[in-house]
Short mmCIF file of C-alpha atoms in Angstrom, two decimals:
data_model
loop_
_atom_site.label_atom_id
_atom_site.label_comp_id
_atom_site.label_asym_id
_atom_site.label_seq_id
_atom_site.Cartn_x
_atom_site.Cartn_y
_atom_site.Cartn_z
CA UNK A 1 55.65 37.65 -26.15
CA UNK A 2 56.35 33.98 -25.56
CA UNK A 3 57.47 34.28 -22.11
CA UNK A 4 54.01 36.15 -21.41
CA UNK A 5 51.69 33.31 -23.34
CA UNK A 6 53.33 30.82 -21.61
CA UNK A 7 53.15 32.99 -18.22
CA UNK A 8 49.30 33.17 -18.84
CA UNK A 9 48.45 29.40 -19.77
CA UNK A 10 50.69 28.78 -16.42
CA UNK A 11 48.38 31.00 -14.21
CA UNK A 12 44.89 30.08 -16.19
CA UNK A 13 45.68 26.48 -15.54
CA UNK A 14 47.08 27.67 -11.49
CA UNK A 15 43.64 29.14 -11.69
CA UNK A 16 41.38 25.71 -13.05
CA UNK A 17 43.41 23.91 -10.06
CA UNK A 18 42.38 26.46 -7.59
CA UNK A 19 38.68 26.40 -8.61
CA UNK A 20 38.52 22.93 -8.48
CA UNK A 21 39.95 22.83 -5.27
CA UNK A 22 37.59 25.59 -3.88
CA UNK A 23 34.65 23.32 -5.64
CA UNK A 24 35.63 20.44 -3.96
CA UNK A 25 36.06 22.03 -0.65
CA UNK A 26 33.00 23.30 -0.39
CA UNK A 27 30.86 20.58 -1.57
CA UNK A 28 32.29 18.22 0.75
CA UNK A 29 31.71 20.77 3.79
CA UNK A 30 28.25 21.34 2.60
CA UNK A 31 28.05 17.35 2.17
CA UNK A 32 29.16 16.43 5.54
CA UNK A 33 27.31 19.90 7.27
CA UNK A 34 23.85 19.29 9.38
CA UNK A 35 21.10 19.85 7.33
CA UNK A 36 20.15 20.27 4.06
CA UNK A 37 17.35 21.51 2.21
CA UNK A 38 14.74 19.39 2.54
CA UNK A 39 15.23 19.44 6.53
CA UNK A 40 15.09 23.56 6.06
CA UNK A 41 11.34 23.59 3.77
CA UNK A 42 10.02 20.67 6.44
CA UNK A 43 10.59 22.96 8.98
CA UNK A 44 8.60 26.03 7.19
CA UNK A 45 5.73 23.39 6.21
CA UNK A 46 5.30 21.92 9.63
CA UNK A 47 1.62 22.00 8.91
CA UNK A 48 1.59 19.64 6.05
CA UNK A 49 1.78 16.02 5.64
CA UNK A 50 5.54 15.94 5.05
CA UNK A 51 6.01 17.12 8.85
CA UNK A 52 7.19 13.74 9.78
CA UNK A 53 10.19 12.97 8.48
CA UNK A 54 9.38 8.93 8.68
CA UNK A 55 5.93 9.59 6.81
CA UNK A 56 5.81 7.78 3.23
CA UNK A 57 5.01 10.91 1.75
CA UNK A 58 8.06 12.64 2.89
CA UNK A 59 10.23 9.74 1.91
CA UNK A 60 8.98 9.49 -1.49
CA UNK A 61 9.59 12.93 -2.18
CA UNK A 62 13.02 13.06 -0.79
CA UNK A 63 13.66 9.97 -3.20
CA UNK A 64 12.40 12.41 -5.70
CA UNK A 65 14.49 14.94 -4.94
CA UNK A 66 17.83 13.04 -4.84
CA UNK A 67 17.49 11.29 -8.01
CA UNK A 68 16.53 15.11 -10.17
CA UNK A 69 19.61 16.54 -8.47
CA UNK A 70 22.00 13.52 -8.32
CA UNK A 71 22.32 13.63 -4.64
CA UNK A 72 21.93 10.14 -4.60
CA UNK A 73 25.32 9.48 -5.81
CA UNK A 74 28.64 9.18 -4.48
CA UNK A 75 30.41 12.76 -2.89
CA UNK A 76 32.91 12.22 -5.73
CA UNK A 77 30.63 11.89 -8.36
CA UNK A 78 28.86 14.48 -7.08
CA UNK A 79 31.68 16.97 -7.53
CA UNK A 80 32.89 15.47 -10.88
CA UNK A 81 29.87 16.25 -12.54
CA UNK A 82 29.53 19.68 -10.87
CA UNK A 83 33.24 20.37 -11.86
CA UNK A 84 32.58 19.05 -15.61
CA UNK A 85 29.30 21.47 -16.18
CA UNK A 86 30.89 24.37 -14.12
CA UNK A 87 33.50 24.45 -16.89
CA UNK A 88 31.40 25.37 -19.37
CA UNK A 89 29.67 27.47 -17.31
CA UNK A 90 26.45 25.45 -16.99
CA UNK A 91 25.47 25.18 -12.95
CA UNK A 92 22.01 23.94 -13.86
CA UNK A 93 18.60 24.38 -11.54
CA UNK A 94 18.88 25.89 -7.67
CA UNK A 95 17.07 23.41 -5.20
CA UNK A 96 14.66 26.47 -4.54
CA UNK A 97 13.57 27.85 -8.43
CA UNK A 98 13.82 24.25 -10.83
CA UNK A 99 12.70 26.27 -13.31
CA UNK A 100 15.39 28.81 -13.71
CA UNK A 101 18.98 28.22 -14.32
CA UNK A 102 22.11 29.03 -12.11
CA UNK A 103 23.90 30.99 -14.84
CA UNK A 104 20.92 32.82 -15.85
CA UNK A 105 20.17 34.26 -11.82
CA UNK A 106 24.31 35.19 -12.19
CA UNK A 107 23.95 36.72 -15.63
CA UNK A 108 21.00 38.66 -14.42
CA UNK A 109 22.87 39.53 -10.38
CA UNK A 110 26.66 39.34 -11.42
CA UNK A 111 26.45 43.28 -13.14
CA UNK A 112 24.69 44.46 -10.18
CA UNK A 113 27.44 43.20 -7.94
CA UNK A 114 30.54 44.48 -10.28
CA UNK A 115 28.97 48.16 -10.34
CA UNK A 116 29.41 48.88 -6.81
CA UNK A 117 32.32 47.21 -6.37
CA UNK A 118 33.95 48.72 -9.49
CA UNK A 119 32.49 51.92 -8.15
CA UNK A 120 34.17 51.62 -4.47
CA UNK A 121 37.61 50.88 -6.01
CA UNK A 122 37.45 53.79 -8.51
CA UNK A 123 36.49 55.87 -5.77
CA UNK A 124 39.11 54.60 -3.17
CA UNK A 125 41.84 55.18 -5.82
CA UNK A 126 40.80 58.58 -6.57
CA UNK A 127 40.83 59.53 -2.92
CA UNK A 128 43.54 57.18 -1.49
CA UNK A 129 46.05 57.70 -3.47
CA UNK A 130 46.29 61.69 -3.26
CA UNK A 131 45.92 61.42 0.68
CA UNK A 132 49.21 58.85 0.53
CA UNK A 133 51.16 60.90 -1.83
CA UNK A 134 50.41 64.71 0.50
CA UNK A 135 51.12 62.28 3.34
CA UNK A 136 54.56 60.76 2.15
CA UNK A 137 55.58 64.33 1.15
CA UNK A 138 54.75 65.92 4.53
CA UNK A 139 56.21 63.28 6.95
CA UNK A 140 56.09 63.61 10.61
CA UNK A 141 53.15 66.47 10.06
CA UNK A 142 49.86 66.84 11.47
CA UNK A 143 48.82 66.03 8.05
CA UNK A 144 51.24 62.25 8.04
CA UNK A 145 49.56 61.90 11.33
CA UNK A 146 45.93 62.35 10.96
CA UNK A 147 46.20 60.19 7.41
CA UNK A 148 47.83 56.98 8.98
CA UNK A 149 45.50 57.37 12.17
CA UNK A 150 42.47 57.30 9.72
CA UNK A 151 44.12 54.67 7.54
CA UNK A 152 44.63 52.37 10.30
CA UNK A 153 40.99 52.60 11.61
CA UNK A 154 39.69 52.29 8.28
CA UNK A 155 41.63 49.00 8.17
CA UNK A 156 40.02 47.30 11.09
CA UNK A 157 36.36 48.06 11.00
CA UNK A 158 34.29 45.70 9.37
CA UNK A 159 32.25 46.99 6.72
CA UNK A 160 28.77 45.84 8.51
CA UNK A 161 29.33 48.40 11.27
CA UNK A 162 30.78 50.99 8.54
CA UNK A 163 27.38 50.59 6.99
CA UNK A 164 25.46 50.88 10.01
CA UNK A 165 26.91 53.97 11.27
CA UNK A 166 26.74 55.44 7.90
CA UNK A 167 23.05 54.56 7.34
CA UNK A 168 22.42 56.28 11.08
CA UNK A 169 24.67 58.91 10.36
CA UNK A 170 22.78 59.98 6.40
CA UNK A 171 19.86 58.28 6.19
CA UNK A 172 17.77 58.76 9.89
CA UNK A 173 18.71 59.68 12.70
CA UNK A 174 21.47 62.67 12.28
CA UNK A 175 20.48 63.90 8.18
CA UNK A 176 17.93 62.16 6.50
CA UNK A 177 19.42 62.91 2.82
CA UNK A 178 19.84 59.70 1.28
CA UNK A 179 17.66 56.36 1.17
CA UNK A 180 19.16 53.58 3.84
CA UNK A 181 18.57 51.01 0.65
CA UNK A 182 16.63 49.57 -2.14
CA UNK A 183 17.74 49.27 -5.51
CA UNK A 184 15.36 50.10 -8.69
CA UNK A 185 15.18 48.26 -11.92
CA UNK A 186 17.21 47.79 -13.90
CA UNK A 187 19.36 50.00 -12.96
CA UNK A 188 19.38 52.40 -9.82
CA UNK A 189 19.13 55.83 -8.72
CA UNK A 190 22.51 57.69 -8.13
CA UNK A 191 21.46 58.51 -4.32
CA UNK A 192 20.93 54.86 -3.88
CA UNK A 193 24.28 54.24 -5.01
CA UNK A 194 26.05 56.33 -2.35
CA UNK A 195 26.42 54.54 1.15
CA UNK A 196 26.97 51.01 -0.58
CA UNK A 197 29.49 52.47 -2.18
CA UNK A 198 31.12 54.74 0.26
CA UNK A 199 30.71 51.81 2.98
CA UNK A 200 32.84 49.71 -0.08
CA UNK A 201 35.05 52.27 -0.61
CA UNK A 202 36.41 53.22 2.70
CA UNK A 203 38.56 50.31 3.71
CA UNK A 204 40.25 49.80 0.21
CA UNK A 205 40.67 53.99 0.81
CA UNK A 206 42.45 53.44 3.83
CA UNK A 207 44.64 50.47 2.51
CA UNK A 208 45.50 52.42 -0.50
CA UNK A 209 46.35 56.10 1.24
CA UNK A 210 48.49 53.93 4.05
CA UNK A 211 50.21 51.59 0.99
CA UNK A 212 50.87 54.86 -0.78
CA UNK A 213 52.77 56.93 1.92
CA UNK A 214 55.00 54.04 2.54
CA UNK A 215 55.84 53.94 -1.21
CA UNK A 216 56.25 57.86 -1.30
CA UNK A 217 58.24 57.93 2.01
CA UNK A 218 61.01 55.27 0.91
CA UNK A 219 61.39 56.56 -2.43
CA UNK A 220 62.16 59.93 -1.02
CA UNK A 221 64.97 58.19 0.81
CA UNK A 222 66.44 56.56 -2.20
CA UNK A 223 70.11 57.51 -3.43
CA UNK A 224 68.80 58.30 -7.02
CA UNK A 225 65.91 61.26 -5.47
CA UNK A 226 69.00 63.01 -3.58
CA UNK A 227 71.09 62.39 -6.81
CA UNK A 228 68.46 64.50 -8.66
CA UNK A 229 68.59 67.06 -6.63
CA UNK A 230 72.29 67.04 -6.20
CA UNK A 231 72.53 67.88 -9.67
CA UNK A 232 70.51 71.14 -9.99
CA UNK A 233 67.15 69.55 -11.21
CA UNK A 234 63.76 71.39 -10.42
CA UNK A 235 62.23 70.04 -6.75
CA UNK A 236 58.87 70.22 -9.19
CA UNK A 237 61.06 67.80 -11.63
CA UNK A 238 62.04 65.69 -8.72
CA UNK A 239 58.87 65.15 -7.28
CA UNK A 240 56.65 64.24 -10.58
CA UNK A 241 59.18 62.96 -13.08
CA UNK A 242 61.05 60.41 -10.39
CA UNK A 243 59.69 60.48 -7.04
CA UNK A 244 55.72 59.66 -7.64
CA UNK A 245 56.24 57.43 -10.95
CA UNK A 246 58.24 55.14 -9.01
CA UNK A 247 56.14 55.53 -5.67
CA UNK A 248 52.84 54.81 -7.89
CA UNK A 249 53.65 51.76 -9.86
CA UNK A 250 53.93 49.34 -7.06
CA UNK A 251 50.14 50.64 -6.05
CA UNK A 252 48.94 48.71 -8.94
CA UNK A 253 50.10 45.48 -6.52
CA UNK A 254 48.02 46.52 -3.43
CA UNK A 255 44.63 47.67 -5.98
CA UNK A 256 44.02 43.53 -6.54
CA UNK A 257 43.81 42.45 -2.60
CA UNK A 258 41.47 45.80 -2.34
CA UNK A 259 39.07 44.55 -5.02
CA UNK A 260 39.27 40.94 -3.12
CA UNK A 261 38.26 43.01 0.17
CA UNK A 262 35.21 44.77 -1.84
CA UNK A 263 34.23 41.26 -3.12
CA UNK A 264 33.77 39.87 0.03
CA UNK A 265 32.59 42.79 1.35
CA UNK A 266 29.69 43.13 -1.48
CA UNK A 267 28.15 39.85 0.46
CA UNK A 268 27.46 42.00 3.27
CA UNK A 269 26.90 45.11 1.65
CA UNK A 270 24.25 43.67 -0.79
CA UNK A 271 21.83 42.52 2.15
CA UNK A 272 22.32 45.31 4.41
CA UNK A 273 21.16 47.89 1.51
CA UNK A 274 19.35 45.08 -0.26
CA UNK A 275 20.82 45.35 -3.07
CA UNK A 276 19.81 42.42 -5.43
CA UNK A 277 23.72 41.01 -6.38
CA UNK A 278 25.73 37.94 -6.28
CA UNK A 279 25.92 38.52 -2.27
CA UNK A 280 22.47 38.48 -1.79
CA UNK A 281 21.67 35.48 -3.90
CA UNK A 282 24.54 33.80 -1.83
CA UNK A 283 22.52 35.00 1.57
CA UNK A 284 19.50 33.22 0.23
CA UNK A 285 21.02 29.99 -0.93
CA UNK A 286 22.93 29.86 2.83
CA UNK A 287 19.97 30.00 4.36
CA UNK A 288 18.02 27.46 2.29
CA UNK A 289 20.92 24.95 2.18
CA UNK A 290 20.45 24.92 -1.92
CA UNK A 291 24.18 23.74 -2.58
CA UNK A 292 24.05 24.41 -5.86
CA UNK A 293 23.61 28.13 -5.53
CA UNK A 294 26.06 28.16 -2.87
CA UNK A 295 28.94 26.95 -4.78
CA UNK A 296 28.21 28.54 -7.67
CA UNK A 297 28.22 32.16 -5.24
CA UNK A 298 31.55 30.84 -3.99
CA UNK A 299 32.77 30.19 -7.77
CA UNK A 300 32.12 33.42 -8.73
CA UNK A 301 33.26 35.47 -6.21
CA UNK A 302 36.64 33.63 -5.76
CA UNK A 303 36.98 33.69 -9.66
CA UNK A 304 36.65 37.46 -9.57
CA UNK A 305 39.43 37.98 -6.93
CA UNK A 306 41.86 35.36 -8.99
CA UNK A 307 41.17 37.58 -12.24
CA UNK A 308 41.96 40.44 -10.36
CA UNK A 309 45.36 39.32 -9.04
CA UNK A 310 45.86 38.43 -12.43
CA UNK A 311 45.32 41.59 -13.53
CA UNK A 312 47.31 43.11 -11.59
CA UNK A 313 50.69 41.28 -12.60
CA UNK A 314 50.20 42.04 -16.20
CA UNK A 315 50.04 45.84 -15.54
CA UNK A 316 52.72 45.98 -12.91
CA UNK A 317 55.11 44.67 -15.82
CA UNK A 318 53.49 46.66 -18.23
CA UNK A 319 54.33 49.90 -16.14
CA UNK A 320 57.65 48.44 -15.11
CA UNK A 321 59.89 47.20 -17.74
CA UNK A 322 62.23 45.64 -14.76
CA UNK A 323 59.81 43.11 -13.26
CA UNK A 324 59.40 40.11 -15.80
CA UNK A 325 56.67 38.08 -16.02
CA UNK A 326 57.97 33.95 -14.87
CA UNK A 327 56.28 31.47 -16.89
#
């Protein structure tokens, strides 16, 4: 119990460090970047008075601007006091709505986001793991074959051209059965869930089918499966009591990167299907230069893959009694 307390204060505090790297990162690329977000609403006003960017006007309102959102001070100070309200988990006012806080627009996106990409996992696991486990058993088959040929293309195509092709393929131009997007308040309609979903839950499918026949194929090969056998036991006995609990527990290791890949992936997913998540709100703060919104996006979706990782290494030694947690 003590070596797992002090194993989770290690990683929690691993995890502050990380953040606050990440936060400081990114502010001082955004700092340093062309542009910003007064340049980006000049541009859409170039009727008004604030056109020029020499007028008094324009000047006076940029002083404005800087002093409300402290961008008058220092880059380090800048990040410092970011860092200090980010910790309690107060981002304050986006550049583009004053009047509504950062943690209430995540509050409000953040569940949005986590259903389809807790959706596209469950899903992957469901499907990906039986495919690796028939396709371990039946090595050097047609069936080993066709599995690692889909796995590997799964791997490689981006899910912005899985989405497209899946959108022409079931909602247009081949069957027109399901809508290309949209997403109704407050929660959705089950055939709008489908392609963001499947388009999710294809690559962590093919990661976790390819993952899995490795893991059934060696253990197969191991002196203790032929030792089992060698002494009269069942092949049914073989198979479930030693072959797939030992083949499945180090799955639980490849599950975290796969819900990284869907978290990333949810950016692009979320403004193909417009879905109104954390990826979308991170679309719209890129393209206005609001800072604010954009770290806070990057926060978020980086603290989501650390807490999955995390995750992960508690139930890997919780199903395996042989790996111990290090503090």
């Amino acid at each position: 119990m003590l070596n797992f307390l002090l194993f989770l204060v290690k990683r929690l505090a691993m995890m502050l460090i990380s953040l606050v790297v990440i936060v400081s990162i990114s502010y001082t690329l955004l700092y340093y970047a062309p542009g910003n977000y007064l340049d980006v609403q000049r541009a859409y006003s170039a009727m008004s008075s604030q056109m020029n960017p020499n007028s008094a006007d324009y000047q006076r309102q940029r002083q404005l601007f800087e002093e409300r959102y402290g961008l008058n001070k220092p880059l380090y100070a800048q990040i410092w006091t970011y860092v200090t309200k980010a910790l309690t988990f107060k981002f304050g006012p986006s550049f583009q709505n004053p009047s509504v806080l950062i943690e209430d627009m995540v509050a409000e996106r953040l569940p949005r986001t986590l259903l389809i990409v807790l959706l596209g996992i469950g899903l992957a696991l469901v499907v990906g793991i039986p495919l690796g486990v028939i396709a371990g058993f039946r090595r050097n088959t047609w069936i080993d074959y066709v599995v690692t040929g889909l796995s590997m293309v799964g791997q490689v195509v981006p899910v912005y051209v899985l989405a497209v092709i899946l959108i022409l393929l079931f909602a247009g131009q081949v069957w027109n059965i399901l809508p290309n997007g949209g997403w109704s308040t407050p929660w959705p309609k089950p055939s709008q869930l489908v392609l963001p979903v499947l388009t999710l839950a294809l690559g962590p499918i093919a990661g976790i089918a390819r993952y899995t026949r490795n893991q059934v194929a060696e253990t197969l090969s191991q002196e203790f499966i032929r030792t089992a056998r060698s002494k009269g036991l069942p092949e049914q006995v073989v198979i479930m009591r030693h072959a797939l609990r030992n083949s499945l527990i180090p799955v639980v290791t490849t599950t975290a990167p796969q819900i990284a890949f869907a978290l990333v992936g949810s950016v692009w997913i979320e403004n193909i299907f417009r879905i109104p998540g954390i990826g979308q709100l991170f679309n719209t703060a890129l393209q206005a230069r609001d800072y604010p919104l954009m770290i806070t996006s990057v926060v978020v979706l980086a603290l989501g893959v650390m807490l999955a990782n995390l995750l992960a290494d508690i139930i890997y030694s919780l199903l395996d009694p042989r790996i111990k947690l290090e503090a």
